[in-house]
Amino acid sequence: MPNYYQPEIETASREEILRIQNEKIVKQVRHVYDNVKYYRDLMDKKGVKPEDIKSVDDIKKLPFISKDDLREAYPYGFLGTDIKNCVRIQSTSGTTGKRVVAFYTQHDIDLWEECCARAIVAAGGTNEDVCHVCYGYGLFTGGPGLNGGSHKVGCLTLPMSSGNTERQIQFLMDLQATILCCTPSYAAYIGEALAEKGYKPEDNKLKAGIFGAEPWTEEMRRSIEKSLGIKAYDIYGLTETSGPGVSFECSEQTGMHINEDHFYAEIIDPDTGEVLPEGSKGELVFTSLDKEAFPLLRYRTRDICILTRKKCSCGRTHVKMSKPLGRSDDMLIIRGVNVFPSQIETVLLNEGYSPNYQITVDRVNNTDTLDVDVELLPEQFSDKMGEIQHMEKSLEDAMRAMLGIKPRIHLVAPKTVVRSEGKAVRVIDKRKLHD
Ligand code: DLL
């Protein structure tokens, strides 16, 4: 039986969703125009007035905004309300340049937490669950978002934050956690650490995991589901739009329902800005529909996705987005070939290797190099040089078939690739250092 947190809106007819969106967009655009000078200037420059926006169909008339705009307006330039109405800030995990700082009123926090509650209920959560949250707490939105959603559902919430895997495992087992929330790379690590302690997947009480904040493949999903004995659900979001919960997976596990009563999604051609029809692959753009403190109109996420309104067996009617298929800005171009780290991960898992790897890109004598350190599983480990070389070669061939170029593979001993407790840093691009 499908479960909903807010059944009325989650299963509303398309006409009803559109009616809500049309009503909200008019107010949201007026709110932004009246309160956010930075965006008002952009609208004026484009010659668009708030009264030109009568429905979501008119959104395409509005100017885009990007991370660069947010950086330029840092810290208060996009604030949509008086600071005295704000109760919280969160910030991006970015390590380069100025961080994005997002503001929240209590109304904004309530809506955000409701979105996360929808995700938890879609994963089977009820007030009988013990929800172990080991996304980072603090400025990062993962911990606070899922923590708030878990409270709203009425789960017993373990606000673990990230790190200290020993302690994570002790609480997870002792308190018999049933839902695990963290990045997929950390979930894989927890699975591995449990196995090392001699636990089998059936020894824990977990039934579901809610994993997001970084790209992960279907192969990675299957591997986590197996190691923890759970069903693994994807969750998506970004600080700019409030945090996790912009979209979430349901029992069908074929994409994430976007909470369309709060966010309007478009897919555009990243080069021309042209809005693409449903089913096309392109850059995801979000418009908030009812935010007070940090409303963003036509925010370019840089995430490459596909949207679909195909009927979903879970009964939800909100549009679904594919897993992000990469980013328009972190796609690697190596010797002219576009390479997504997720393609490398897919090959590794298909070939029976672990999801612990590190990609290094460099430029030597004006030629790009691609090196991948791949950790061997204990049972693959061998001290025979010939065997290792043979495995490296066959993995290189499998990579070439997928990527179109051949990386250098280095099989390394178990436990030598650094584990991440938050978002995994999969790629080191040394070319940037030479530029
Ligand atoms: O990562 C919010 C979040 C926390 C989402 C916990 C899910 C769970 P930022 O740090 O601002 O916010 O990073 C946002 O992370 O534009 C995507 O590129 C990527 N991302 C987020 N969720 C997913 C996902 C949080 N499920 C950026 N799959 C986004 C792939 C994801 N990429």
Tab-separated table of N, CA, C and O and ligand atoms in Angstrom, residues 67 91-94 100 112 116 135-136 139-143 145-146 182-184 210-216 233-247 256 284 286 299-304 321-327 329-330 423, ligand 1:
chain	number	residue	atom	x	y	z
A	67	LYS	N	24.549	30.532	-10.028
A	67	LYS	CA	25.361	30.620	-8.806
A	67	LYS	C	26.188	31.908	-8.803
A	67	LYS	O	26.422	32.501	-7.755
A	91	SER	N	24.186	26.793	4.389
A	91	SER	CA	25.128	27.202	3.357
A	91	SER	C	25.615	26.008	2.542
A	91	SER	O	25.545	24.870	3.001
A	92	THR	N	26.099	26.291	1.349
A	92	THR	CA	26.576	25.204	0.478
A	92	THR	C	27.870	24.628	1.014
A	92	THR	O	28.594	25.264	1.771
A	93	SER	N	28.149	23.415	0.503
A	93	SER	CA	29.366	22.746	0.948
A	93	SER	C	30.550	23.131	0.071
A	93	SER	O	31.637	22.631	0.252
A	94	GLY	N	30.338	23.993	-0.900
A	94	GLY	CA	31.407	24.375	-1.832
A	94	GLY	C	32.653	24.863	-1.108
A	94	GLY	O	32.569	25.543	-0.102
A	100	VAL	N	27.328	29.884	-1.045
A	100	VAL	CA	25.974	30.408	-1.159
A	100	VAL	C	25.342	30.336	0.223
A	100	VAL	O	25.409	29.314	0.896
A	112	TRP	N	9.988	23.205	3.987
A	112	TRP	CA	11.156	22.364	3.681
A	112	TRP	C	11.046	21.030	4.429
A	112	TRP	O	11.211	19.946	3.835
A	116	CYS	N	10.723	16.994	3.200
A	116	CYS	CA	11.550	15.867	3.663
A	116	CYS	C	10.672	14.787	4.292
A	116	CYS	O	10.950	13.600	4.146
A	135	TYR	N	23.708	12.427	7.779
A	135	TYR	CA	24.164	13.555	6.955
A	135	TYR	C	24.772	14.539	7.943
A	135	TYR	O	24.399	14.563	9.131
A	136	GLY	N	25.676	15.413	7.430
A	136	GLY	CA	26.260	16.404	8.318
A	136	GLY	C	25.210	17.389	8.837
A	136	GLY	O	24.275	17.733	8.116
A	139	LEU	N	25.982	23.844	8.882
A	139	LEU	CA	25.624	24.659	7.723
A	139	LEU	C	25.046	23.831	6.584
A	139	LEU	O	24.167	24.276	5.856
A	140	PHE	N	25.537	22.599	6.422
A	140	PHE	CA	25.046	21.708	5.366
A	140	PHE	C	23.574	21.398	5.625
A	140	PHE	O	23.156	21.189	6.764
A	141	THR	N	22.794	21.348	4.537
A	141	THR	CA	21.342	21.195	4.698
A	141	THR	C	20.895	19.752	4.958
A	141	THR	O	19.751	19.536	5.366
A	142	GLY	N	21.778	18.777	4.681
A	142	GLY	CA	21.366	17.368	4.761
A	142	GLY	C	20.840	16.977	6.142
A	142	GLY	O	19.719	16.471	6.273
A	143	GLY	N	21.661	17.199	7.179
A	143	GLY	CA	21.267	16.815	8.540
A	143	GLY	C	20.008	17.546	8.996
A	143	GLY	O	18.991	16.908	9.320
A	145	GLY	N	17.667	19.102	7.374
A	145	GLY	CA	16.478	18.830	6.553
A	145	GLY	C	15.843	17.496	6.908
A	145	GLY	O	14.650	17.417	7.213
A	146	LEU	N	16.646	16.429	6.877
A	146	LEU	CA	16.085	15.103	7.171
A	146	LEU	C	15.699	14.992	8.645
A	146	LEU	O	14.738	14.308	8.988
A	182	CYS	N	21.854	9.233	4.777
A	182	CYS	CA	23.230	9.744	4.613
A	182	CYS	C	23.566	9.766	3.127
A	182	CYS	O	22.717	9.424	2.299
A	183	THR	N	24.790	10.155	2.803
A	183	THR	CA	25.193	10.105	1.393
A	183	THR	C	25.351	8.634	0.992
A	183	THR	O	25.692	7.798	1.841
A	184	PRO	N	25.127	8.319	-0.291
A	184	PRO	CA	25.295	6.918	-0.701
A	184	PRO	C	26.709	6.399	-0.447
A	184	PRO	O	26.883	5.231	-0.091
A	210	ILE	N	17.665	6.607	2.826
A	210	ILE	CA	17.325	7.776	2.006
A	210	ILE	C	18.639	8.495	1.713
A	210	ILE	O	19.212	9.158	2.584
A	211	PHE	N	19.115	8.281	0.494
A	211	PHE	CA	20.483	8.661	0.158
A	211	PHE	C	20.508	9.678	-0.979
A	211	PHE	O	19.843	9.486	-1.995
A	212	GLY	N	21.286	10.717	-0.810
A	212	GLY	CA	21.398	11.719	-1.865
A	212	GLY	C	22.551	12.649	-1.582
A	212	GLY	O	23.455	12.338	-0.812
A	213	ALA	N	22.516	13.806	-2.200
A	213	ALA	CA	23.520	14.869	-2.080
A	213	ALA	C	24.705	14.671	-3.005
A	213	ALA	O	25.560	15.539	-3.116
A	214	GLU	N	24.781	13.523	-3.677
A	214	GLU	CA	25.868	13.285	-4.629
A	214	GLU	C	25.376	12.264	-5.651
A	214	GLU	O	24.439	11.505	-5.373
A	215	PRO	N	26.009	12.238	-6.831
A	215	PRO	CA	25.567	11.274	-7.842
A	215	PRO	C	25.874	9.837	-7.411
A	215	PRO	O	26.900	9.592	-6.783
A	216	TRP	N	24.970	8.957	-7.739
A	216	TRP	CA	25.229	7.514	-7.512
A	216	TRP	C	24.483	6.734	-8.568
A	216	TRP	O	23.465	7.172	-9.076
A	233	TYR	N	16.515	4.524	-1.351
A	233	TYR	CA	15.762	5.554	-2.073
A	233	TYR	C	16.642	6.776	-2.301
A	233	TYR	O	17.406	7.180	-1.416
A	234	ASP	N	16.455	7.391	-3.432
A	234	ASP	CA	17.221	8.586	-3.779
A	234	ASP	C	16.468	9.836	-3.294
A	234	ASP	O	15.232	9.841	-3.269
A	235	ILE	N	17.201	10.841	-2.916
A	235	ILE	CA	16.603	12.133	-2.556
A	235	ILE	C	17.494	13.226	-3.115
A	235	ILE	O	18.715	13.087	-3.121
A	236	TYR	N	16.865	14.291	-3.611
A	236	TYR	CA	17.623	15.340	-4.302
A	236	TYR	C	17.257	16.702	-3.736
A	236	TYR	O	16.134	16.913	-3.256
A	237	GLY	N	18.175	17.593	-3.823
A	237	GLY	CA	17.891	18.975	-3.452
A	237	GLY	C	19.173	19.775	-3.471
A	237	GLY	O	20.252	19.231	-3.680
A	238	LEU	N	19.056	21.060	-3.302
A	238	LEU	CA	20.234	21.915	-3.242
A	238	LEU	C	19.967	23.057	-2.264
A	238	LEU	O	18.814	23.427	-2.040
A	239	THR	N	21.038	23.549	-1.696
A	239	THR	CA	20.916	24.594	-0.687
A	239	THR	C	20.064	25.750	-1.199
A	239	THR	O	19.219	26.280	-0.480
A	240	GLU	N	20.298	26.125	-2.451
A	240	GLU	CA	19.632	27.290	-3.027
A	240	GLU	C	18.102	27.177	-2.994
A	240	GLU	O	17.399	28.163	-2.946
A	241	THR	N	17.591	25.926	-3.086
A	241	THR	CA	16.138	25.758	-3.122
A	241	THR	C	15.580	25.371	-1.761
A	241	THR	O	14.394	25.114	-1.653
A	242	SER	N	16.422	25.276	-0.773
A	242	SER	CA	16.148	24.993	0.649
A	242	SER	C	16.967	23.827	1.151
A	242	SER	O	17.402	23.830	2.295
A	243	GLY	N	17.210	22.807	0.335
A	243	GLY	CA	18.001	21.651	0.764
A	243	GLY	C	17.380	20.378	0.241
A	243	GLY	O	16.660	20.406	-0.764
A	244	PRO	N	17.644	19.241	0.912
A	244	PRO	CA	17.081	17.974	0.421
A	244	PRO	C	15.560	18.024	0.418
A	244	PRO	O	14.961	18.769	1.198
A	245	GLY	N	14.944	17.227	-0.451
A	245	GLY	CA	13.490	17.133	-0.423
A	245	GLY	C	12.826	17.879	-1.561
A	245	GLY	O	11.611	17.867	-1.672
A	246	VAL	N	13.607	18.536	-2.413
A	246	VAL	CA	12.993	19.144	-3.599
A	246	VAL	C	12.320	18.023	-4.389
A	246	VAL	O	11.234	18.181	-4.913
A	247	SER	N	12.989	16.862	-4.415
A	247	SER	CA	12.374	15.691	-5.038
A	247	SER	C	12.844	14.440	-4.311
A	247	SER	O	13.884	14.456	-3.647
A	256	MET	N	12.662	10.698	-9.318
A	256	MET	CA	12.240	11.382	-8.094
A	256	MET	C	11.103	12.369	-8.371
A	256	MET	O	11.213	13.218	-9.268
A	284	LEU	N	18.458	21.387	-15.478
A	284	LEU	CA	17.285	21.570	-14.634
A	284	LEU	C	17.285	22.992	-14.057
A	284	LEU	O	18.313	23.459	-13.543
A	286	PHE	N	14.985	25.645	-11.543
A	286	PHE	CA	13.886	25.682	-10.572
A	286	PHE	C	13.412	27.100	-10.287
A	286	PHE	O	14.220	28.024	-10.195
A	299	TYR	N	16.255	29.465	-11.331
A	299	TYR	CA	17.622	29.211	-10.885
A	299	TYR	C	18.219	28.039	-11.659
A	299	TYR	O	17.664	26.934	-11.669
A	300	ARG	N	19.351	28.269	-12.298
A	300	ARG	CA	20.008	27.223	-13.095
A	300	ARG	C	20.842	26.332	-12.183
A	300	ARG	O	21.814	26.780	-11.595
A	301	THR	N	20.440	25.053	-12.104
A	301	THR	CA	21.107	24.154	-11.146
A	301	THR	C	22.419	23.589	-11.668
A	301	THR	O	23.217	23.101	-10.891
A	302	ARG	N	22.584	23.572	-12.995
A	302	ARG	CA	23.720	22.916	-13.660
A	302	ARG	C	23.587	21.401	-13.661
A	302	ARG	O	24.431	20.694	-14.204
A	303	ASP	N	22.552	20.877	-13.034
A	303	ASP	CA	22.334	19.428	-13.050
A	303	ASP	C	21.635	19.046	-14.347
A	303	ASP	O	20.652	19.683	-14.744
A	304	ILE	N	22.134	18.021	-15.004
A	304	ILE	CA	21.562	17.551	-16.266
A	304	ILE	C	20.564	16.425	-15.950
A	304	ILE	O	20.916	15.458	-15.279
A	321	MET	N	11.831	13.530	-11.968
A	321	MET	CA	13.119	13.823	-12.608
A	321	MET	C	13.978	12.569	-12.539
A	321	MET	O	13.893	11.803	-11.581
A	322	SER	N	14.797	12.375	-13.557
A	322	SER	CA	15.739	11.265	-13.523
A	322	SER	C	16.793	11.586	-12.482
A	322	SER	O	16.930	12.731	-12.058
A	323	LYS	N	17.554	10.600	-12.096
A	323	LYS	CA	18.759	10.887	-11.320
A	323	LYS	C	19.559	11.893	-12.133
A	323	LYS	O	19.595	11.766	-13.370
A	324	PRO	N	20.196	12.878	-11.481
A	324	PRO	CA	21.041	13.770	-12.291
A	324	PRO	C	22.062	12.935	-13.077
A	324	PRO	O	22.688	12.039	-12.527
A	325	LEU	N	22.145	13.209	-14.376
A	325	LEU	CA	22.994	12.392	-15.239
A	325	LEU	C	24.384	13.003	-15.353
A	325	LEU	O	25.177	12.628	-16.201
A	326	GLY	N	24.662	13.975	-14.535
A	326	GLY	CA	25.935	14.676	-14.570
A	326	GLY	C	25.638	16.145	-14.402
A	326	GLY	O	24.489	16.536	-14.204
A	327	ARG	N	26.689	16.943	-14.451
A	327	ARG	CA	26.487	18.385	-14.345
A	327	ARG	C	27.019	19.039	-15.592
A	327	ARG	O	27.988	18.569	-16.168
A	329	ASP	N	28.586	21.513	-15.660
A	329	ASP	CA	29.878	22.142	-15.406
A	329	ASP	C	30.929	21.221	-14.798
A	329	ASP	O	32.064	21.611	-14.669
A	330	ASP	N	30.598	19.984	-14.384
A	330	ASP	CA	31.702	19.165	-13.892
A	330	ASP	C	31.930	17.926	-14.748
A	330	ASP	O	32.634	17.019	-14.371
A	423	LYS	N	29.983	14.109	1.288
A	423	LYS	CA	30.033	13.929	-0.158
A	423	LYS	C	31.419	13.402	-0.532
A	423	LYS	O	32.418	13.976	-0.123
B	1	DLL	O1	23.440	18.300	-1.369
B	1	DLL	C1	21.279	18.908	-0.457
B	1	DLL	C2	21.001	17.490	-0.138
B	1	DLL	C3	21.298	16.994	1.107
B	1	DLL	C4	20.380	16.660	-1.061
B	1	DLL	C5	21.000	15.683	1.441
B	1	DLL	C6	20.056	15.359	-0.752
B	1	DLL	C7	20.365	14.865	0.495
B	1	DLL	P1	24.179	21.166	-1.920
B	1	DLL	O2	25.312	20.873	-1.006
B	1	DLL	O3	23.821	22.583	-2.169
B	1	DLL	O4	22.845	20.505	-1.369
B	1	DLL	O5	24.474	20.431	-3.294
B	1	DLL	C8	23.538	20.427	-4.333
B	1	DLL	O6	24.335	18.250	-5.063
B	1	DLL	O7	22.981	20.541	-7.447
B	1	DLL	C9	23.483	18.141	-7.258
B	1	DLL	O8	24.534	18.404	-8.170
B	1	DLL	C10	24.002	17.326	-6.096
B	1	DLL	N1	22.956	16.413	-5.615
B	1	DLL	C11	22.079	16.585	-4.617
B	1	DLL	N2	21.282	15.491	-4.481
B	1	DLL	C12	21.671	14.611	-5.469
B	1	DLL	C13	21.239	13.314	-5.878
B	1	DLL	C14	22.634	19.172	-1.095
B	1	DLL	N3	20.274	12.653	-5.260
B	1	DLL	C15	24.066	19.586	-5.500
B	1	DLL	N4	21.874	12.756	-6.932
B	1	DLL	C16	23.019	19.431	-6.582
B	1	DLL	C17	22.876	13.394	-7.599
B	1	DLL	C18	22.731	15.209	-6.196
B	1	DLL	N5	23.315	14.609	-7.242
